[in-house]
């Protein structure tokens, strides 16, 4: 498995225009089981109400059945559960919690797509990337300020960015690299799934639910291809 993903990374790095037509077979039960073991045991349940402890009681069989549904095209995405967390400015940030099985499949797909898109993303991009974060970004800011003439700095925030991503354009961007219909259908299911809030199912026309494992990567893809130049 690691060899296959490493080979995908090599091909993506060698040819920025390489499209990947057949990668869905790398979404395996073994990888989903590993993803399950890496989940937070105390994480909140999604709309299905299934906790880590409940799923763990029969994890191997649950994941075997999940993988079988994926292969047969019978996998169904569960609606997200909407919760709110406080922001520093006193407002509330909406978070969308996916069902446990949706988390598993998404985490495997994220690892797979990272092998491709980590070859494309710019070196100055630090958000939601493997091995990168705010500390590395601050180190780079310090390095630039200390080694180059700097007259000013600019801080910009994209308001409600996850909610405003245009889905049709996002899918077109993904298709520049990924042409596997099975993977594209999974992504479309995840970005179009509704949210349950106060017992009601809400469906929007834009965005990708912040709180899904797949959403940060999709947000980075949209930002990468939207950036000028």
PDB file of N, CA and C in Angstrom, residues 61-166:
ATOM      1  N   UNK A  61     -15.367  -6.599  11.585  1.00  0.00           N
ATOM      2  CA  UNK A  61     -16.524  -6.962  10.769  1.00  0.00           C
ATOM      3  C   UNK A  61     -17.218  -5.719  10.238  1.00  0.00           C
ATOM      4  N   UNK A  62     -17.322  -4.682  11.051  1.00  0.00           N
ATOM      5  CA  UNK A  62     -17.945  -3.427  10.596  1.00  0.00           C
ATOM      6  C   UNK A  62     -17.193  -2.857   9.400  1.00  0.00           C
ATOM      7  N   UNK A  63     -15.881  -2.855   9.481  1.00  0.00           N
ATOM      8  CA  UNK A  63     -15.068  -2.289   8.404  1.00  0.00           C
ATOM      9  C   UNK A  63     -15.102  -3.193   7.175  1.00  0.00           C
ATOM     10  N   UNK A  64     -15.150  -4.502   7.383  1.00  0.00           N
ATOM     11  CA  UNK A  64     -15.269  -5.418   6.243  1.00  0.00           C
ATOM     12  C   UNK A  64     -16.552  -5.133   5.473  1.00  0.00           C
ATOM     13  N   UNK A  65     -17.655  -4.964   6.197  1.00  0.00           N
ATOM     14  CA  UNK A  65     -18.929  -4.666   5.543  1.00  0.00           C
ATOM     15  C   UNK A  65     -18.908  -3.292   4.869  1.00  0.00           C
ATOM     16  N   UNK A  66     -18.283  -2.322   5.520  1.00  0.00           N
ATOM     17  CA  UNK A  66     -18.167  -0.982   4.927  1.00  0.00           C
ATOM     18  C   UNK A  66     -17.392  -1.048   3.619  1.00  0.00           C
ATOM     19  N   UNK A  67     -16.281  -1.774   3.629  1.00  0.00           N
ATOM     20  CA  UNK A  67     -15.473  -1.898   2.422  1.00  0.00           C
ATOM     21  C   UNK A  67     -16.246  -2.607   1.310  1.00  0.00           C
ATOM     22  N   UNK A  68     -17.031  -3.591   1.682  1.00  0.00           N
ATOM     23  CA  UNK A  68     -17.837  -4.298   0.701  1.00  0.00           C
ATOM     24  C   UNK A  68     -18.862  -3.371   0.065  1.00  0.00           C
ATOM     25  N   UNK A  69     -19.498  -2.535   0.863  1.00  0.00           N
ATOM     26  CA  UNK A  69     -20.464  -1.570   0.317  1.00  0.00           C
ATOM     27  C   UNK A  69     -19.787  -0.598  -0.630  1.00  0.00           C
ATOM     28  N   UNK A  70     -18.587  -0.203  -0.304  1.00  0.00           N
ATOM     29  CA  UNK A  70     -17.841   0.697  -1.195  1.00  0.00           C
ATOM     30  C   UNK A  70     -17.597   0.027  -2.544  1.00  0.00           C
ATOM     31  N   UNK A  71     -17.135  -1.203  -2.512  1.00  0.00           N
ATOM     32  CA  UNK A  71     -16.821  -1.916  -3.758  1.00  0.00           C
ATOM     33  C   UNK A  71     -18.069  -2.139  -4.602  1.00  0.00           C
ATOM     34  N   UNK A  72     -19.202  -2.356  -3.946  1.00  0.00           N
ATOM     35  CA  UNK A  72     -20.450  -2.638  -4.677  1.00  0.00           C
ATOM     36  C   UNK A  72     -21.225  -1.375  -5.027  1.00  0.00           C
ATOM     37  N   UNK A  73     -20.715  -0.222  -4.661  1.00  0.00           N
ATOM     38  CA  UNK A  73     -21.401   1.035  -4.948  1.00  0.00           C
ATOM     39  C   UNK A  73     -22.624   1.277  -4.083  1.00  0.00           C
ATOM     40  N   UNK A  74     -22.684   0.623  -2.923  1.00  0.00           N
ATOM     41  CA  UNK A  74     -23.835   0.740  -2.031  1.00  0.00           C
ATOM     42  C   UNK A  74     -23.567   1.645  -0.822  1.00  0.00           C
ATOM     43  N   UNK A  75     -22.390   2.218  -0.774  1.00  0.00           N
ATOM     44  CA  UNK A  75     -22.033   3.093   0.349  1.00  0.00           C
ATOM     45  C   UNK A  75     -22.876   4.361   0.320  1.00  0.00           C
ATOM     46  N   UNK A  76     -23.493   4.680   1.446  1.00  0.00           N
ATOM     47  CA  UNK A  76     -24.324   5.871   1.570  1.00  0.00           C
ATOM     48  C   UNK A  76     -23.735   6.813   2.621  1.00  0.00           C
ATOM     49  N   UNK A  77     -23.650   8.081   2.281  1.00  0.00           N
ATOM     50  CA  UNK A  77     -23.140   9.086   3.219  1.00  0.00           C
ATOM     51  C   UNK A  77     -24.242   9.493   4.187  1.00  0.00           C
ATOM     52  N   UNK A  78     -23.897   9.610   5.467  1.00  0.00           N
ATOM     53  CA  UNK A  78     -24.862  10.044   6.477  1.00  0.00           C
ATOM     54  C   UNK A  78     -24.851  11.568   6.588  1.00  0.00           C
ATOM     55  N   UNK A  79     -25.999  12.189   6.864  1.00  0.00           N
ATOM     56  CA  UNK A  79     -26.020  13.643   7.076  1.00  0.00           C
ATOM     57  C   UNK A  79     -25.076  14.047   8.203  1.00  0.00           C
ATOM     58  N   UNK A  80     -24.545  15.236   8.117  1.00  0.00           N
ATOM     59  CA  UNK A  80     -23.650  15.765   9.138  1.00  0.00           C
ATOM     60  C   UNK A  80     -24.454  16.276  10.328  1.00  0.00           C
ATOM     61  N   UNK A  81     -23.836  16.282  11.496  1.00  0.00           N
ATOM     62  CA  UNK A  81     -24.485  16.843  12.681  1.00  0.00           C
ATOM     63  C   UNK A  81     -23.876  18.201  12.975  1.00  0.00           C
ATOM     64  N   UNK A  82     -24.698  19.237  13.024  1.00  0.00           N
ATOM     65  CA  UNK A  82     -24.225  20.597  13.214  1.00  0.00           C
ATOM     66  C   UNK A  82     -24.110  20.941  14.698  1.00  0.00           C
ATOM     67  N   UNK A  83     -22.920  21.427  15.073  1.00  0.00           N
ATOM     68  CA  UNK A  83     -22.707  21.978  16.407  1.00  0.00           C
ATOM     69  C   UNK A  83     -22.016  23.327  16.240  1.00  0.00           C
ATOM     70  N   UNK A  84     -21.988  24.103  17.306  1.00  0.00           N
ATOM     71  CA  UNK A  84     -21.346  25.411  17.250  1.00  0.00           C
ATOM     72  C   UNK A  84     -20.300  25.515  18.354  1.00  0.00           C
ATOM     73  N   UNK A  85     -19.162  26.117  18.014  1.00  0.00           N
ATOM     74  CA  UNK A  85     -18.124  26.369  19.005  1.00  0.00           C
ATOM     75  C   UNK A  85     -17.836  27.870  19.010  1.00  0.00           C
ATOM     76  N   UNK A  86     -17.490  28.432  20.169  1.00  0.00           N
ATOM     77  CA  UNK A  86     -17.260  29.884  20.254  1.00  0.00           C
ATOM     78  C   UNK A  86     -15.983  30.306  19.541  1.00  0.00           C
ATOM     79  N   UNK A  87     -16.033  31.478  18.906  1.00  0.00           N
ATOM     80  CA  UNK A  87     -14.867  32.072  18.270  1.00  0.00           C
ATOM     81  C   UNK A  87     -14.300  33.160  19.182  1.00  0.00           C
ATOM     82  N   UNK A  88     -13.097  33.611  18.876  1.00  0.00           N
ATOM     83  CA  UNK A  88     -12.451  34.619  19.707  1.00  0.00           C
ATOM     84  C   UNK A  88     -13.210  35.943  19.710  1.00  0.00           C
ATOM     85  N   UNK A  89     -13.938  36.229  18.622  1.00  0.00           N
ATOM     86  CA  UNK A  89     -14.671  37.496  18.543  1.00  0.00           C
ATOM     87  C   UNK A  89     -16.054  37.409  19.177  1.00  0.00           C
ATOM     88  N   UNK A  90     -16.338  36.283  19.825  1.00  0.00           N
ATOM     89  CA  UNK A  90     -17.627  36.131  20.493  1.00  0.00           C
ATOM     90  C   UNK A  90     -18.703  35.485  19.643  1.00  0.00           C
ATOM     91  N   UNK A  91     -18.431  35.333  18.352  1.00  0.00           N
ATOM     92  CA  UNK A  91     -19.393  34.695  17.464  1.00  0.00           C
ATOM     93  C   UNK A  91     -19.265  33.169  17.568  1.00  0.00           C
ATOM     94  N   UNK A  92     -20.132  32.480  16.857  1.00  0.00           N
ATOM     95  CA  UNK A  92     -20.138  31.027  16.875  1.00  0.00           C
ATOM     96  C   UNK A  92     -19.671  30.472  15.525  1.00  0.00           C
ATOM     97  N   UNK A  93     -18.794  29.457  15.595  1.00  0.00           N
ATOM     98  CA  UNK A  93     -18.324  28.804  14.377  1.00  0.00           C
ATOM     99  C   UNK A  93     -19.092  27.497  14.180  1.00  0.00           C
ATOM    100  N   UNK A  94     -19.761  27.336  13.028  1.00  0.00           N
ATOM    101  CA  UNK A  94     -20.488  26.085  12.781  1.00  0.00           C
ATOM    102  C   UNK A  94     -19.524  24.953  12.419  1.00  0.00           C
ATOM    103  N   UNK A  95     -19.670  23.829  13.085  1.00  0.00           N
ATOM    104  CA  UNK A  95     -18.857  22.653  12.805  1.00  0.00           C
ATOM    105  C   UNK A  95     -19.796  21.512  12.420  1.00  0.00           C
ATOM    106  N   UNK A  96     -19.432  20.786  11.382  1.00  0.00           N
ATOM    107  CA  UNK A  96     -20.259  19.686  10.884  1.00  0.00           C
ATOM    108  C   UNK A  96     -19.578  18.363  11.191  1.00  0.00           C
ATOM    109  N   UNK A  97     -20.194  17.545  12.037  1.00  0.00           N
ATOM    110  CA  UNK A  97     -19.583  16.292  12.479  1.00  0.00           C
ATOM    111  C   UNK A  97     -20.102  15.138  11.622  1.00  0.00           C
ATOM    112  N   UNK A  98     -19.211  14.436  10.919  1.00  0.00           N
ATOM    113  CA  UNK A  98     -19.647  13.300  10.090  1.00  0.00           C
ATOM    114  C   UNK A  98     -19.825  12.033  10.914  1.00  0.00           C
ATOM    115  N   UNK A  99     -20.557  11.092  10.359  1.00  0.00           N
ATOM    116  CA  UNK A  99     -20.693   9.777  10.967  1.00  0.00           C
ATOM    117  C   UNK A  99     -19.331   9.094  10.997  1.00  0.00           C
ATOM    118  N   UNK A 100     -19.161   8.157  11.913  1.00  0.00           N
ATOM    119  CA  UNK A 100     -17.866   7.522  12.118  1.00  0.00           C
ATOM    120  C   UNK A 100     -17.361   6.840  10.842  1.00  0.00           C
ATOM    121  N   UNK A 101     -18.220   6.104  10.149  1.00  0.00           N
ATOM    122  CA  UNK A 101     -17.764   5.410   8.935  1.00  0.00           C
ATOM    123  C   UNK A 101     -17.389   6.393   7.832  1.00  0.00           C
ATOM    124  N   UNK A 102     -18.075   7.515   7.755  1.00  0.00           N
ATOM    125  CA  UNK A 102     -17.705   8.532   6.774  1.00  0.00           C
ATOM    126  C   UNK A 102     -16.320   9.100   7.084  1.00  0.00           C
ATOM    127  N   UNK A 103     -16.018   9.253   8.368  1.00  0.00           N
ATOM    128  CA  UNK A 103     -14.677   9.702   8.757  1.00  0.00           C
ATOM    129  C   UNK A 103     -13.617   8.734   8.258  1.00  0.00           C
ATOM    130  N   UNK A 104     -13.882   7.434   8.417  1.00  0.00           N
ATOM    131  CA  UNK A 104     -12.890   6.429   8.024  1.00  0.00           C
ATOM    132  C   UNK A 104     -12.581   6.507   6.535  1.00  0.00           C
ATOM    133  N   UNK A 105     -13.620   6.525   5.726  1.00  0.00           N
ATOM    134  CA  UNK A 105     -13.413   6.544   4.274  1.00  0.00           C
ATOM    135  C   UNK A 105     -12.741   7.848   3.860  1.00  0.00           C
ATOM    136  N   UNK A 106     -13.173   8.957   4.451  1.00  0.00           N
ATOM    137  CA  UNK A 106     -12.585  10.240   4.094  1.00  0.00           C
ATOM    138  C   UNK A 106     -11.102  10.296   4.443  1.00  0.00           C
ATOM    139  N   UNK A 107     -10.733   9.767   5.601  1.00  0.00           N
ATOM    140  CA  UNK A 107      -9.328   9.814   6.002  1.00  0.00           C
ATOM    141  C   UNK A 107      -8.445   9.030   5.034  1.00  0.00           C
ATOM    142  N   UNK A 108      -8.935   7.907   4.543  1.00  0.00           N
ATOM    143  CA  UNK A 108      -8.163   7.130   3.577  1.00  0.00           C
ATOM    144  C   UNK A 108      -8.034   7.900   2.258  1.00  0.00           C
ATOM    145  N   UNK A 109      -9.122   8.513   1.818  1.00  0.00           N
ATOM    146  CA  UNK A 109      -9.088   9.289   0.579  1.00  0.00           C
ATOM    147  C   UNK A 109      -8.172  10.501   0.722  1.00  0.00           C
ATOM    148  N   UNK A 110      -8.170  11.138   1.887  1.00  0.00           N
ATOM    149  CA  UNK A 110      -7.275  12.280   2.115  1.00  0.00           C
ATOM    150  C   UNK A 110      -5.826  11.852   1.973  1.00  0.00           C
ATOM    151  N   UNK A 111      -5.439  10.723   2.577  1.00  0.00           N
ATOM    152  CA  UNK A 111      -4.061  10.235   2.451  1.00  0.00           C
ATOM    153  C   UNK A 111      -3.703   9.971   0.992  1.00  0.00           C
ATOM    154  N   UNK A 112      -4.657   9.427   0.262  1.00  0.00           N
ATOM    155  CA  UNK A 112      -4.435   9.112  -1.140  1.00  0.00           C
ATOM    156  C   UNK A 112      -4.256  10.384  -1.973  1.00  0.00           C
ATOM    157  N   UNK A 113      -5.147  11.347  -1.772  1.00  0.00           N
ATOM    158  CA  UNK A 113      -5.075  12.584  -2.549  1.00  0.00           C
ATOM    159  C   UNK A 113      -3.896  13.462  -2.132  1.00  0.00           C
ATOM    160  N   UNK A 114      -3.504  13.381  -0.865  1.00  0.00           N
ATOM    161  CA  UNK A 114      -2.327  14.140  -0.428  1.00  0.00           C
ATOM    162  C   UNK A 114      -1.089  13.725  -1.205  1.00  0.00           C
ATOM    163  N   UNK A 115      -1.008  12.450  -1.565  1.00  0.00           N
ATOM    164  CA  UNK A 115       0.140  11.978  -2.335  1.00  0.00           C
ATOM    165  C   UNK A 115       0.255  12.729  -3.660  1.00  0.00           C
ATOM    166  N   UNK A 116      -0.879  13.145  -4.195  1.00  0.00           N
ATOM    167  CA  UNK A 116      -0.909  13.893  -5.457  1.00  0.00           C
ATOM    168  C   UNK A 116      -0.708  15.377  -5.216  1.00  0.00           C
ATOM    169  N   UNK A 117      -1.560  15.942  -4.366  1.00  0.00           N
ATOM    170  CA  UNK A 117      -1.607  17.400  -4.260  1.00  0.00           C
ATOM    171  C   UNK A 117      -0.464  17.996  -3.451  1.00  0.00           C
ATOM    172  N   UNK A 118       0.200  17.193  -2.616  1.00  0.00           N
ATOM    173  CA  UNK A 118       1.373  17.716  -1.928  1.00  0.00           C
ATOM    174  C   UNK A 118       2.500  18.030  -2.913  1.00  0.00           C
ATOM    175  N   UNK A 119       2.428  17.473  -4.106  1.00  0.00           N
ATOM    176  CA  UNK A 119       3.409  17.781  -5.152  1.00  0.00           C
ATOM    177  C   UNK A 119       3.083  19.109  -5.842  1.00  0.00           C
ATOM    178  N   UNK A 120       1.848  19.567  -5.694  1.00  0.00           N
ATOM    179  CA  UNK A 120       1.385  20.760  -6.396  1.00  0.00           C
ATOM    180  C   UNK A 120       1.359  22.003  -5.522  1.00  0.00           C
ATOM    181  N   UNK A 121       1.012  21.836  -4.239  1.00  0.00           N
ATOM    182  CA  UNK A 121       0.836  22.994  -3.368  1.00  0.00           C
ATOM    183  C   UNK A 121       2.148  23.763  -3.228  1.00  0.00           C
ATOM    184  N   UNK A 122       2.019  25.059  -3.074  1.00  0.00           N
ATOM    185  CA  UNK A 122       3.181  25.940  -3.000  1.00  0.00           C
ATOM    186  C   UNK A 122       3.879  25.825  -1.649  1.00  0.00           C
ATOM    187  N   UNK A 123       5.167  26.123  -1.660  1.00  0.00           N
ATOM    188  CA  UNK A 123       5.951  26.061  -0.438  1.00  0.00           C
ATOM    189  C   UNK A 123       5.507  27.060   0.615  1.00  0.00           C
ATOM    190  N   UNK A 124       4.856  28.134   0.186  1.00  0.00           N
ATOM    191  CA  UNK A 124       4.400  29.161   1.127  1.00  0.00           C
ATOM    192  C   UNK A 124       3.054  28.809   1.757  1.00  0.00           C
ATOM    193  N   UNK A 125       2.497  27.658   1.432  1.00  0.00           N
ATOM    194  CA  UNK A 125       1.208  27.223   1.976  1.00  0.00           C
ATOM    195  C   UNK A 125       1.453  26.323   3.187  1.00  0.00           C
ATOM    196  N   UNK A 126       0.844  26.673   4.316  1.00  0.00           N
ATOM    197  CA  UNK A 126       1.103  25.933   5.552  1.00  0.00           C
ATOM    198  C   UNK A 126      -0.156  25.365   6.205  1.00  0.00           C
ATOM    199  N   UNK A 127      -1.326  25.840   5.845  1.00  0.00           N
ATOM    200  CA  UNK A 127      -2.544  25.425   6.526  1.00  0.00           C
ATOM    201  C   UNK A 127      -3.019  24.037   6.134  1.00  0.00           C
ATOM    202  N   UNK A 128      -3.357  23.219   7.118  1.00  0.00           N
ATOM    203  CA  UNK A 128      -3.983  21.912   6.900  1.00  0.00           C
ATOM    204  C   UNK A 128      -3.161  21.002   5.993  1.00  0.00           C
ATOM    205  N   UNK A 129      -1.836  21.022   6.169  1.00  0.00           N
ATOM    206  CA  UNK A 129      -0.981  20.164   5.353  1.00  0.00           C
ATOM    207  C   UNK A 129      -0.140  19.255   6.233  1.00  0.00           C
ATOM    208  N   UNK A 130       0.163  18.041   5.767  1.00  0.00           N
ATOM    209  CA  UNK A 130       0.934  17.096   6.573  1.00  0.00           C
ATOM    210  C   UNK A 130       2.297  17.662   6.960  1.00  0.00           C
ATOM    211  N   UNK A 131       2.624  17.596   8.238  1.00  0.00           N
ATOM    212  CA  UNK A 131       3.930  18.058   8.701  1.00  0.00           C
ATOM    213  C   UNK A 131       4.091  19.551   8.731  1.00  0.00           C
ATOM    214  N   UNK A 132       3.003  20.283   8.502  1.00  0.00           N
ATOM    215  CA  UNK A 132       3.062  21.749   8.500  1.00  0.00           C
ATOM    216  C   UNK A 132       1.995  22.306   9.431  1.00  0.00           C
ATOM    217  N   UNK A 133       2.199  23.534   9.857  1.00  0.00           N
ATOM    218  CA  UNK A 133       1.222  24.170  10.728  1.00  0.00           C
ATOM    219  C   UNK A 133       1.620  25.587  11.045  1.00  0.00           C
ATOM    220  N   UNK A 134       0.985  26.167  12.059  1.00  0.00           N
ATOM    221  CA  UNK A 134       1.204  27.572  12.355  1.00  0.00           C
ATOM    222  C   UNK A 134       2.623  27.863  12.833  1.00  0.00           C
ATOM    223  N   UNK A 135       3.234  26.898  13.512  1.00  0.00           N
ATOM    224  CA  UNK A 135       4.584  27.135  14.019  1.00  0.00           C
ATOM    225  C   UNK A 135       5.592  27.235  12.875  1.00  0.00           C
ATOM    226  N   UNK A 136       5.453  26.346  11.886  1.00  0.00           N
ATOM    227  CA  UNK A 136       6.340  26.426  10.720  1.00  0.00           C
ATOM    228  C   UNK A 136       6.089  27.711   9.935  1.00  0.00           C
ATOM    229  N   UNK A 137       4.825  28.128   9.864  1.00  0.00           N
ATOM    230  CA  UNK A 137       4.505  29.368   9.154  1.00  0.00           C
ATOM    231  C   UNK A 137       5.143  30.569   9.854  1.00  0.00           C
ATOM    232  N   UNK A 138       5.067  30.603  11.181  1.00  0.00           N
ATOM    233  CA  UNK A 138       5.677  31.701  11.931  1.00  0.00           C
ATOM    234  C   UNK A 138       7.195  31.700  11.765  1.00  0.00           C
ATOM    235  N   UNK A 139       7.797  30.511  11.749  1.00  0.00           N
ATOM    236  CA  UNK A 139       9.247  30.426  11.534  1.00  0.00           C
ATOM    237  C   UNK A 139       9.629  31.014  10.180  1.00  0.00           C
ATOM    238  N   UNK A 140       8.808  30.742   9.167  1.00  0.00           N
ATOM    239  CA  UNK A 140       9.099  31.272   7.821  1.00  0.00           C
ATOM    240  C   UNK A 140       8.924  32.787   7.790  1.00  0.00           C
ATOM    241  N   UNK A 141       7.909  33.298   8.474  1.00  0.00           N
ATOM    242  CA  UNK A 141       7.719  34.755   8.540  1.00  0.00           C
ATOM    243  C   UNK A 141       8.941  35.416   9.192  1.00  0.00           C
ATOM    244  N   UNK A 142       9.405  34.822  10.295  1.00  0.00           N
ATOM    245  CA  UNK A 142      10.590  35.370  10.971  1.00  0.00           C
ATOM    246  C   UNK A 142      11.802  35.334  10.050  1.00  0.00           C
ATOM    247  N   UNK A 143      11.965  34.226   9.319  1.00  0.00           N
ATOM    248  CA  UNK A 143      13.115  34.102   8.422  1.00  0.00           C
ATOM    249  C   UNK A 143      13.092  35.170   7.353  1.00  0.00           C
ATOM    250  N   UNK A 144      11.921  35.391   6.757  1.00  0.00           N
ATOM    251  CA  UNK A 144      11.808  36.395   5.697  1.00  0.00           C
ATOM    252  C   UNK A 144      12.074  37.795   6.239  1.00  0.00           C
ATOM    253  N   UNK A 145      11.479  38.103   7.389  1.00  0.00           N
ATOM    254  CA  UNK A 145      11.657  39.437   7.975  1.00  0.00           C
ATOM    255  C   UNK A 145      13.121  39.697   8.321  1.00  0.00           C
ATOM    256  N   UNK A 146      13.812  38.643   8.775  1.00  0.00           N
ATOM    257  CA  UNK A 146      15.199  38.805   9.207  1.00  0.00           C
ATOM    258  C   UNK A 146      16.195  38.803   8.055  1.00  0.00           C
ATOM    259  N   UNK A 147      15.805  38.282   6.905  1.00  0.00           N
ATOM    260  CA  UNK A 147      16.766  38.144   5.803  1.00  0.00           C
ATOM    261  C   UNK A 147      16.448  39.018   4.592  1.00  0.00           C
ATOM    262  N   UNK A 148      15.269  39.620   4.574  1.00  0.00           N
ATOM    263  CA  UNK A 148      14.900  40.456   3.428  1.00  0.00           C
ATOM    264  C   UNK A 148      14.388  41.813   3.904  1.00  0.00           C
ATOM    265  N   UNK A 149      14.605  42.853   3.098  1.00  0.00           N
ATOM    266  CA  UNK A 149      14.046  44.165   3.469  1.00  0.00           C
ATOM    267  C   UNK A 149      12.520  44.080   3.527  1.00  0.00           C
ATOM    268  N   UNK A 150      11.944  44.421   4.666  1.00  0.00           N
ATOM    269  CA  UNK A 150      10.501  44.306   4.853  1.00  0.00           C
ATOM    270  C   UNK A 150       9.943  45.630   5.333  1.00  0.00           C
ATOM    271  N   UNK A 151       9.024  46.203   4.536  1.00  0.00           N
ATOM    272  CA  UNK A 151       8.427  47.490   4.898  1.00  0.00           C
ATOM    273  C   UNK A 151       7.080  47.345   5.574  1.00  0.00           C
ATOM    274  N   UNK A 152       6.374  46.262   5.260  1.00  0.00           N
ATOM    275  CA  UNK A 152       5.041  46.080   5.843  1.00  0.00           C
ATOM    276  C   UNK A 152       4.636  44.615   5.752  1.00  0.00           C
ATOM    277  N   UNK A 153       3.659  44.224   6.540  1.00  0.00           N
ATOM    278  CA  UNK A 153       3.066  42.894   6.477  1.00  0.00           C
ATOM    279  C   UNK A 153       1.556  43.050   6.353  1.00  0.00           C
ATOM    280  N   UNK A 154       0.914  42.064   5.771  1.00  0.00           N
ATOM    281  CA  UNK A 154      -0.530  42.129   5.530  1.00  0.00           C
ATOM    282  C   UNK A 154      -1.177  40.854   6.063  1.00  0.00           C
ATOM    283  N   UNK A 155      -2.200  41.015   6.885  1.00  0.00           N
ATOM    284  CA  UNK A 155      -2.955  39.883   7.399  1.00  0.00           C
ATOM    285  C   UNK A 155      -4.349  39.880   6.767  1.00  0.00           C
ATOM    286  N   UNK A 156      -4.721  38.759   6.183  1.00  0.00           N
ATOM    287  CA  UNK A 156      -6.006  38.641   5.492  1.00  0.00           C
ATOM    288  C   UNK A 156      -6.737  37.402   5.990  1.00  0.00           C
ATOM    289  N   UNK A 157      -8.018  37.533   6.198  1.00  0.00           N
ATOM    290  CA  UNK A 157      -8.844  36.392   6.583  1.00  0.00           C
ATOM    291  C   UNK A 157      -9.957  36.237   5.552  1.00  0.00           C
ATOM    292  N   UNK A 158     -10.149  35.005   5.076  1.00  0.00           N
ATOM    293  CA  UNK A 158     -11.241  34.733   4.135  1.00  0.00           C
ATOM    294  C   UNK A 158     -12.463  34.347   4.959  1.00  0.00           C
ATOM    295  N   UNK A 159     -13.423  35.221   5.028  1.00  0.00           N
ATOM    296  CA  UNK A 159     -14.573  35.012   5.893  1.00  0.00           C
ATOM    297  C   UNK A 159     -15.435  33.851   5.399  1.00  0.00           C
ATOM    298  N   UNK A 160     -15.749  32.941   6.331  1.00  0.00           N
ATOM    299  CA  UNK A 160     -16.618  31.781   6.038  1.00  0.00           C
ATOM    300  C   UNK A 160     -16.165  31.044   4.780  1.00  0.00           C
ATOM    301  N   UNK A 161     -14.858  30.832   4.677  1.00  0.00           N
ATOM    302  CA  UNK A 161     -14.295  30.277   3.451  1.00  0.00           C
ATOM    303  C   UNK A 161     -14.879  28.917   3.090  1.00  0.00           C
ATOM    304  N   UNK A 162     -14.941  27.997   4.065  1.00  0.00           N
ATOM    305  CA  UNK A 162     -15.440  26.649   3.781  1.00  0.00           C
ATOM    306  C   UNK A 162     -16.869  26.693   3.235  1.00  0.00           C
ATOM    307  N   UNK A 163     -17.669  27.629   3.737  1.00  0.00           N
ATOM    308  CA  UNK A 163     -19.076  27.697   3.341  1.00  0.00           C
ATOM    309  C   UNK A 163     -19.271  28.280   1.948  1.00  0.00           C
ATOM    310  N   UNK A 164     -18.266  28.981   1.420  1.00  0.00           N
ATOM    311  CA  UNK A 164     -18.445  29.712   0.162  1.00  0.00           C
ATOM    312  C   UNK A 164     -17.778  29.052  -1.036  1.00  0.00           C
ATOM    313  N   UNK A 165     -17.165  27.907  -0.833  1.00  0.00           N
ATOM    314  CA  UNK A 165     -16.540  27.199  -1.952  1.00  0.00           C
ATOM    315  C   UNK A 165     -17.612  26.794  -2.961  1.00  0.00           C
ATOM    316  N   UNK A 166     -17.372  27.098  -4.222  1.00  0.00           N
ATOM    317  CA  UNK A 166     -18.316  26.755  -5.290  1.00  0.00           C
ATOM    318  C   UNK A 166     -18.055  25.312  -5.710  1.00  0.00           C
TER     319      UNK A 166
END
